[in-house]
mmCIF file of C-alpha atoms and ligand atoms in Angstrom:
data_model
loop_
_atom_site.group_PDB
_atom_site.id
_atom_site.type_symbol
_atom_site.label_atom_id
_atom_site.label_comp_id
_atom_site.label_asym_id
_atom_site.label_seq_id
_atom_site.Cartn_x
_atom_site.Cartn_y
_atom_site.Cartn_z
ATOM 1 C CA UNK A 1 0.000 0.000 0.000
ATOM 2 C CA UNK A 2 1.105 3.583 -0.778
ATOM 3 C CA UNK A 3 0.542 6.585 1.345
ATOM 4 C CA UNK A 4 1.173 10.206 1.401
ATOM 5 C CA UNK A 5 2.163 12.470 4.293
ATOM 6 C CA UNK A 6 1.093 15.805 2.952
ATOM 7 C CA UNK A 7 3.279 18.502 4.971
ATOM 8 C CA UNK A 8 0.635 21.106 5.640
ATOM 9 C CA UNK A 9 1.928 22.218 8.795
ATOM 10 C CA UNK A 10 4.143 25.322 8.470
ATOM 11 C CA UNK A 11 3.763 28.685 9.188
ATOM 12 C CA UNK A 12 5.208 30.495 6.113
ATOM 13 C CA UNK A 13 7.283 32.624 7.993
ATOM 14 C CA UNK A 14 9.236 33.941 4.798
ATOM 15 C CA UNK A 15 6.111 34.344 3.042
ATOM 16 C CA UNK A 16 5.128 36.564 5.632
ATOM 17 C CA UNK A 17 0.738 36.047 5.352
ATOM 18 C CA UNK A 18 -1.451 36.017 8.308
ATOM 19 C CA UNK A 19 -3.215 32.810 6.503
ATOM 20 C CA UNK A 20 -0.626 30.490 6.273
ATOM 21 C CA UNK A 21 0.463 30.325 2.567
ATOM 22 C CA UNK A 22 -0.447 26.456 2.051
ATOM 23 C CA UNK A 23 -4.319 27.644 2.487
ATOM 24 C CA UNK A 24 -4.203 30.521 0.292
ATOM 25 C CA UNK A 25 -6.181 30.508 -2.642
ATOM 26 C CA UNK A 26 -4.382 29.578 -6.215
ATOM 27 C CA UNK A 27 -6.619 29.354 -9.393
ATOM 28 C CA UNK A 28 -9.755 29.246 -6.864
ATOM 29 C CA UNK A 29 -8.732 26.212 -4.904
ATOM 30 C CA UNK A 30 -6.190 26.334 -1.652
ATOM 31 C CA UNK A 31 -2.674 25.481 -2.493
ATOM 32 C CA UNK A 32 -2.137 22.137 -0.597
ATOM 33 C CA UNK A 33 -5.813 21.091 -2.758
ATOM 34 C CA UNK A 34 -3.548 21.299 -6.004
ATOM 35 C CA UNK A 35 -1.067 18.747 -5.315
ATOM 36 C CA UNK A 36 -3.493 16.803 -3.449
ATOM 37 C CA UNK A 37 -5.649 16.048 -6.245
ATOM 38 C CA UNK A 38 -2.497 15.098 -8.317
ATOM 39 C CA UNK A 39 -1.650 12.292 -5.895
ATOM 40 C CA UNK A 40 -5.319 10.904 -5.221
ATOM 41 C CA UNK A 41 -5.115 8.126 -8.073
ATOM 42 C CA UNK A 42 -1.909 7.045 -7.349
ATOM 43 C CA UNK A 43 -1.803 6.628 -3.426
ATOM 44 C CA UNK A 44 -4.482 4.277 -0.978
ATOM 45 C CA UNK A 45 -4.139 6.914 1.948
ATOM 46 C CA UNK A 46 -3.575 10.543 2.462
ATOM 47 C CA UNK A 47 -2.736 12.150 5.955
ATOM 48 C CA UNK A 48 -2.124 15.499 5.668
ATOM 49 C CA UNK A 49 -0.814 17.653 8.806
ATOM 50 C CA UNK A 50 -1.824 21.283 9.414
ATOM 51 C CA UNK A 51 -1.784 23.709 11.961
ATOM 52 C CA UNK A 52 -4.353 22.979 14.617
ATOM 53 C CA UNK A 53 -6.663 25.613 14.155
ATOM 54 C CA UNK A 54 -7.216 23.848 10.417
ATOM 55 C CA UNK A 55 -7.888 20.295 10.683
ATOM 56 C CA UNK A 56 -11.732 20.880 10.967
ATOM 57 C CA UNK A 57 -11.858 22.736 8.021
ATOM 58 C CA UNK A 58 -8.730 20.835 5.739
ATOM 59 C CA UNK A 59 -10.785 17.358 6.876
ATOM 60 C CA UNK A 60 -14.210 19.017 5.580
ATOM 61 C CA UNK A 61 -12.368 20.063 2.546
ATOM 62 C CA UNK A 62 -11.155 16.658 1.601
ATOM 63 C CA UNK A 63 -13.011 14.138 3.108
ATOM 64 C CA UNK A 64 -15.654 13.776 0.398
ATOM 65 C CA UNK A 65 -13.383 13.126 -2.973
ATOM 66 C CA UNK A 66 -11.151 10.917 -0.894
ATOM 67 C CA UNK A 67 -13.887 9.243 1.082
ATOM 68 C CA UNK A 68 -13.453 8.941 4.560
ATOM 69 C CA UNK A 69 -11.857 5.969 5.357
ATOM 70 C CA UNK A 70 -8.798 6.654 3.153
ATOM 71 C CA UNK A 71 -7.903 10.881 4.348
ATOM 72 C CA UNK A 72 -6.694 11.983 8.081
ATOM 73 C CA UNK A 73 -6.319 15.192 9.300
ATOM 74 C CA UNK A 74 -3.712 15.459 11.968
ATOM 75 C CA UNK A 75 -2.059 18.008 14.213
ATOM 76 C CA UNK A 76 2.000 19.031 12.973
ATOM 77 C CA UNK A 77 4.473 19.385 14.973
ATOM 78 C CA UNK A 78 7.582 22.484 15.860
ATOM 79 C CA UNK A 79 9.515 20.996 13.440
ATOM 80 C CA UNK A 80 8.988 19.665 9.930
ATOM 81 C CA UNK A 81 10.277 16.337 11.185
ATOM 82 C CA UNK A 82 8.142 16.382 14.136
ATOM 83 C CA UNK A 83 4.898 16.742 11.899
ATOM 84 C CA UNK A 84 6.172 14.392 9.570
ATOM 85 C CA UNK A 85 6.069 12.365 12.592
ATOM 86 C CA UNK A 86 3.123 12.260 13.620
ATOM 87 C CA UNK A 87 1.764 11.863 10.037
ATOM 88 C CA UNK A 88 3.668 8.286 9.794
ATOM 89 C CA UNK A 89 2.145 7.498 13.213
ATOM 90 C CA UNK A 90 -1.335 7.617 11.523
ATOM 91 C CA UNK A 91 -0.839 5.471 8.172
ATOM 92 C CA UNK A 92 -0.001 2.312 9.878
ATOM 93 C CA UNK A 93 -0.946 -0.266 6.873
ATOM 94 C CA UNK A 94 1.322 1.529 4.556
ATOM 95 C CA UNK A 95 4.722 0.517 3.488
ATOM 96 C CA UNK A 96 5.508 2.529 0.930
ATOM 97 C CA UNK A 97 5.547 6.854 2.382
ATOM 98 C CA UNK A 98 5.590 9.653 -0.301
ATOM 99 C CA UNK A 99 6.260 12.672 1.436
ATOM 100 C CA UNK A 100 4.984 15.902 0.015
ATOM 101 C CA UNK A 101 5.346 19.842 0.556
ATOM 102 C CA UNK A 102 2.006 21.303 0.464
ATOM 103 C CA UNK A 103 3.703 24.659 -0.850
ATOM 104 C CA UNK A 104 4.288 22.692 -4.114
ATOM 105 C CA UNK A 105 0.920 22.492 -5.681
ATOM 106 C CA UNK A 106 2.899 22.099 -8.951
ATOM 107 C CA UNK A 107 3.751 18.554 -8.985
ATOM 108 C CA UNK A 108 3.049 16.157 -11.894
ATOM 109 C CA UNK A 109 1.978 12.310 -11.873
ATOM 110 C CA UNK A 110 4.385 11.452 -13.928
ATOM 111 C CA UNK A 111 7.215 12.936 -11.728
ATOM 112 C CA UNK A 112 5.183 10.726 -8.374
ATOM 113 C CA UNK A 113 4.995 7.612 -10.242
ATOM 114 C CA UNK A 114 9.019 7.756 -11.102
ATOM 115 C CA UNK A 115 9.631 8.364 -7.380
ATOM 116 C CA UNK A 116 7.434 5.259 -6.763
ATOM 117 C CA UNK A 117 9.161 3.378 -9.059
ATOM 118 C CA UNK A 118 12.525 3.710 -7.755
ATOM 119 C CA UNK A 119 11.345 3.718 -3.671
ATOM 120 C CA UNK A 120 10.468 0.056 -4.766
ATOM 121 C CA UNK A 121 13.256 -0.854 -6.405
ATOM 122 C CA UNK A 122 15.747 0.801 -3.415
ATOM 123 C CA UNK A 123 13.762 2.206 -0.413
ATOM 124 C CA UNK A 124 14.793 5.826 -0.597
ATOM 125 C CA UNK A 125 14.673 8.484 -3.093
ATOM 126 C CA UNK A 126 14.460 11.955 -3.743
ATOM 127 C CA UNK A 127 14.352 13.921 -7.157
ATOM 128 C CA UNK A 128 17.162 16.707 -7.795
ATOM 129 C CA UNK A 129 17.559 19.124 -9.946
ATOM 130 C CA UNK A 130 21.072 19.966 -11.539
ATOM 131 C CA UNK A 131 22.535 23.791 -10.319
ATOM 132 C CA UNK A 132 23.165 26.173 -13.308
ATOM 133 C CA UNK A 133 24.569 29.035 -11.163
ATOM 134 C CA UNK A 134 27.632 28.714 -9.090
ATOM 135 C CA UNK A 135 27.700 27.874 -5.569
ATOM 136 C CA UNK A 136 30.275 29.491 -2.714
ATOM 137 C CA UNK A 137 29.951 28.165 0.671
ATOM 138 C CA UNK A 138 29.960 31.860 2.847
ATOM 139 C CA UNK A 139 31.133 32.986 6.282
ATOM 140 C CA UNK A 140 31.333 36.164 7.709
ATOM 141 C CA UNK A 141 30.525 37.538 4.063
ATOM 142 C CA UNK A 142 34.258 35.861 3.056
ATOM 143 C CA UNK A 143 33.924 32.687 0.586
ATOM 144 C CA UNK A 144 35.121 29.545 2.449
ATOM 145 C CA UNK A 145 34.957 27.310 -1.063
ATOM 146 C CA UNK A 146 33.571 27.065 -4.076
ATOM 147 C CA UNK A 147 31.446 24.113 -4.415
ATOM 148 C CA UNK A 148 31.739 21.799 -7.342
ATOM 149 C CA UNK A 149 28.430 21.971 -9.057
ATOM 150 C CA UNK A 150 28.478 19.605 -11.415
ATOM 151 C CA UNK A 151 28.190 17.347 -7.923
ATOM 152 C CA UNK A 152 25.172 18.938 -6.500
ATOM 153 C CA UNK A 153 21.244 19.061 -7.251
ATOM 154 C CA UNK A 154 18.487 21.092 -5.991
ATOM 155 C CA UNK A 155 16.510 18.342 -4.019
ATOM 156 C CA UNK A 156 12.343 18.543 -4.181
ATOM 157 C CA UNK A 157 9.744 16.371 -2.993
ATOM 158 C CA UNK A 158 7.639 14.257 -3.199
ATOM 159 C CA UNK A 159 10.139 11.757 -1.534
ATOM 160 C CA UNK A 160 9.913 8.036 -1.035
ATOM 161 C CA UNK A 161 10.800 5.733 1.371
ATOM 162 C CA UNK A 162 9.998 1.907 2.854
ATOM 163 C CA UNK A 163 8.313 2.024 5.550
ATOM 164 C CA UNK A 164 10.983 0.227 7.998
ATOM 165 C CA UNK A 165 13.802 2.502 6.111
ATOM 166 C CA UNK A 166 11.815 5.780 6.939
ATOM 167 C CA UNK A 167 10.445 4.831 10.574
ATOM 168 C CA UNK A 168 14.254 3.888 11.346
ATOM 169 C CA UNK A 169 15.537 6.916 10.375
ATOM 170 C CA UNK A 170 13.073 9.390 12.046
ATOM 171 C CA UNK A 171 13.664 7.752 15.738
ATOM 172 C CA UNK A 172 17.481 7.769 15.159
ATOM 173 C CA UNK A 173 17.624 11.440 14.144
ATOM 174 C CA UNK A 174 14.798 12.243 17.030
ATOM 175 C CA UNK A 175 17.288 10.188 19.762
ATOM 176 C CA UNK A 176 20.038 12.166 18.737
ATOM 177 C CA UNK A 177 18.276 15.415 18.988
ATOM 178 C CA UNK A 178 18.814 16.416 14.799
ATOM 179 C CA UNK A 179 16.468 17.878 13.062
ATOM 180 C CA UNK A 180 16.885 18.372 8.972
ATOM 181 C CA UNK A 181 14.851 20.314 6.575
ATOM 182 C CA UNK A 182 13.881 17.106 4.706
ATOM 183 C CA UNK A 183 13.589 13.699 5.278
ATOM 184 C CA UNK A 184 16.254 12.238 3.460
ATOM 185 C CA UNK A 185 18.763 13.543 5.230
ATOM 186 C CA UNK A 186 17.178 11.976 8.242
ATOM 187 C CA UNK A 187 17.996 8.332 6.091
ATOM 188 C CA UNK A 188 21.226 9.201 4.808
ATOM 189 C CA UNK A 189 22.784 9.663 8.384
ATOM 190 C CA UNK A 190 21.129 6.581 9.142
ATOM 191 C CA UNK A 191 23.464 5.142 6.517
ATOM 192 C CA UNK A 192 20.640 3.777 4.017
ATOM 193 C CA UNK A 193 21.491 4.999 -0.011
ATOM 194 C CA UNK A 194 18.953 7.850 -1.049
ATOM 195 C CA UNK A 195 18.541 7.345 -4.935
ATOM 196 C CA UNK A 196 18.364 10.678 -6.838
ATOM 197 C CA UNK A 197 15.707 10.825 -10.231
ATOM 198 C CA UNK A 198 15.479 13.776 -12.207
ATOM 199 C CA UNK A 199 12.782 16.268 -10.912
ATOM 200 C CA UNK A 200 11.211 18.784 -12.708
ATOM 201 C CA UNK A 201 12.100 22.641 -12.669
ATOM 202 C CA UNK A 202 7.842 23.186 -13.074
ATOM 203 C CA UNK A 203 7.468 21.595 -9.394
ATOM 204 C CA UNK A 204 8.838 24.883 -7.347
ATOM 205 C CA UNK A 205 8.156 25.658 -3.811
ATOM 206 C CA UNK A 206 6.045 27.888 -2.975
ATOM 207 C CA UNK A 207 8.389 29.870 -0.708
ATOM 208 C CA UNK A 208 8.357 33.574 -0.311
ATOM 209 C CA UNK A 209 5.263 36.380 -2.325
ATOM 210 C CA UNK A 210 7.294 36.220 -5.205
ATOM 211 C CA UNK A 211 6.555 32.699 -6.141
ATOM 212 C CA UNK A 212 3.662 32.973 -6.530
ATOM 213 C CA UNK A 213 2.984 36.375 -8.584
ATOM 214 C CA UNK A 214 1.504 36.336 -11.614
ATOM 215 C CA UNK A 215 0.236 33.135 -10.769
ATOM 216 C CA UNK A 216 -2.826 33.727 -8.734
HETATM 217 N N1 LIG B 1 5.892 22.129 7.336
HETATM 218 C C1 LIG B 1 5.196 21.300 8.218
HETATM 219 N N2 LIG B 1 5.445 21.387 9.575
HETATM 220 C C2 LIG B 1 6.339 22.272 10.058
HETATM 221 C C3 LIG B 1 7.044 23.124 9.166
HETATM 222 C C4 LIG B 1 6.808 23.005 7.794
HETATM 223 O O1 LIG B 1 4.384 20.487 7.796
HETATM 224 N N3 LIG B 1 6.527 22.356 11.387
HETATM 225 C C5 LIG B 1 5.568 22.064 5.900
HETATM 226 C C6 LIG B 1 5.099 23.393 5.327
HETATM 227 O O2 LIG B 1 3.701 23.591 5.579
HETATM 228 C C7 LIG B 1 5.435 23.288 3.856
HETATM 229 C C8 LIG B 1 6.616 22.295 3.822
HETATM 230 O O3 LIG B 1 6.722 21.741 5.141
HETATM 231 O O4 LIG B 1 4.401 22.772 3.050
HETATM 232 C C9 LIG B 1 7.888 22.972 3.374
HETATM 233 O O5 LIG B 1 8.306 23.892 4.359
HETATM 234 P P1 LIG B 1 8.557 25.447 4.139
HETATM 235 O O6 LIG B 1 8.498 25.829 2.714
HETATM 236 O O7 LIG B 1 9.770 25.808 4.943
HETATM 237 O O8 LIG B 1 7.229 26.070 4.814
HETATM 238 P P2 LIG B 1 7.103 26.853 6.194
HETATM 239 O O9 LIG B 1 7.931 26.188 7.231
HETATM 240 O O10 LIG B 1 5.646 27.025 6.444
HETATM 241 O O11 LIG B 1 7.726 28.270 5.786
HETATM 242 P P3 LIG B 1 8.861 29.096 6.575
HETATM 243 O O12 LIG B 1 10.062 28.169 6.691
HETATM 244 O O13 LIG B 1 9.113 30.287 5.685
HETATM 245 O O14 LIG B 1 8.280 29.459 7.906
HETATM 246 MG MG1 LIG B 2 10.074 26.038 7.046
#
């Protein structure tokens, strides 16, 4: 079974709205409803995380074109990692986890069935995109190094992971008090290979007001 921890939880601190930017309206529907409806024919289960104050409203939302018994609504966490958490904590018949961004509502199924695909075939992966500019590792405005592009990708979700590969992971990092800004990292320092597929430059995150202008 396949299921999808949609990460609706943040505030959108850089975005900088009083309605968190997840729930904001794009082309008439919120933002986390875009890629949601991308991954309902291609996953069993959805949970999707949100603030507290939302899961009323993001269950009400939902609940009907996924049918009950196959959409949760839970409470996030501090952390990404905590709410991603709590979301695994509530698919328990699933063994393979996509993990999504909600601030992505650009996502394609073509690009979730690749990352399907290879989760299968080697329990982790992420999609990257290659780095056109250059990249100079900074401190105290003084470059330390120049990195070697050609090595590096921009990494984007949705992610995949086994079940056992995933839950491992999470309680390792949580034990050891780290906290990462995505998930794989969480696996790689638990020493399991994270495959890399081409993603797609269309499937940006919705970060700060600029992202999204002349969009909505
Ligand atoms: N997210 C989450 N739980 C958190 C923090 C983030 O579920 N405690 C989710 C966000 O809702 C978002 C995704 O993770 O869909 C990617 O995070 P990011 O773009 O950083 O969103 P925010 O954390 O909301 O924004 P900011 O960092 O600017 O505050
Ligand atoms: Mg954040």
């Amino acid at each position: 079974m396949i299921g999808l921890i949609l990460a609706a939880a943040g505030s959108g601190s850089r975005f900088g709205s009083s309605v968190p930017k997840q729930f904001l309206p794009l082309d008439g529907v919120p933002i986390y409803f875009h890629s949601l409806d991308i991954f309902e024919p291609l996953v069993n289960q959805a949970v999707i995380v949100v603030p507290s104050r939302w899961k009323d409203q993001v269950y009400q939302e939902t609940r009907d074109s996924w049918g009950a018994d196959r959409i949760r609504v839970e409470e996030g966490g501090e952390h990404r990692q905590d709410s991603v958490r709590r979301g695994l904590a509530s698919l328990p018949a699933v063994d393979i986890i996509l993990i999504h961004d909600a601030a992505r509502p650009f996502v394609t199924g073509g690009l979730i069935s690749r990352v399907i695909d290879e989760t299968r075939r080697t329990g982790a992966c992420v999609p990257g995109l290659p780095i056109s500019e250059t990249v100079k590792q900074v401190r105290n405005s003084t470059v330390v190094q120049t990195l070697d592009r050609n090595s590096l990708v921009l990494v984007q979700t949705p992610q995949g992971f086994q079940r056992e590969v995933l839950a491992k992971a999470i309680e390792k990092a949580c034990e050891e008090g780290f906290y990462g800004t995505d998930e794989a990292v969480l696996v790689e320092r638990s020493g399991h290979p994270v495959a890399v597929i081409p993603g797609e430059p269309g499937n940006i995150k919705i970060t700060v007001k600029r992202d999204l202008s002349g969009r909505s």
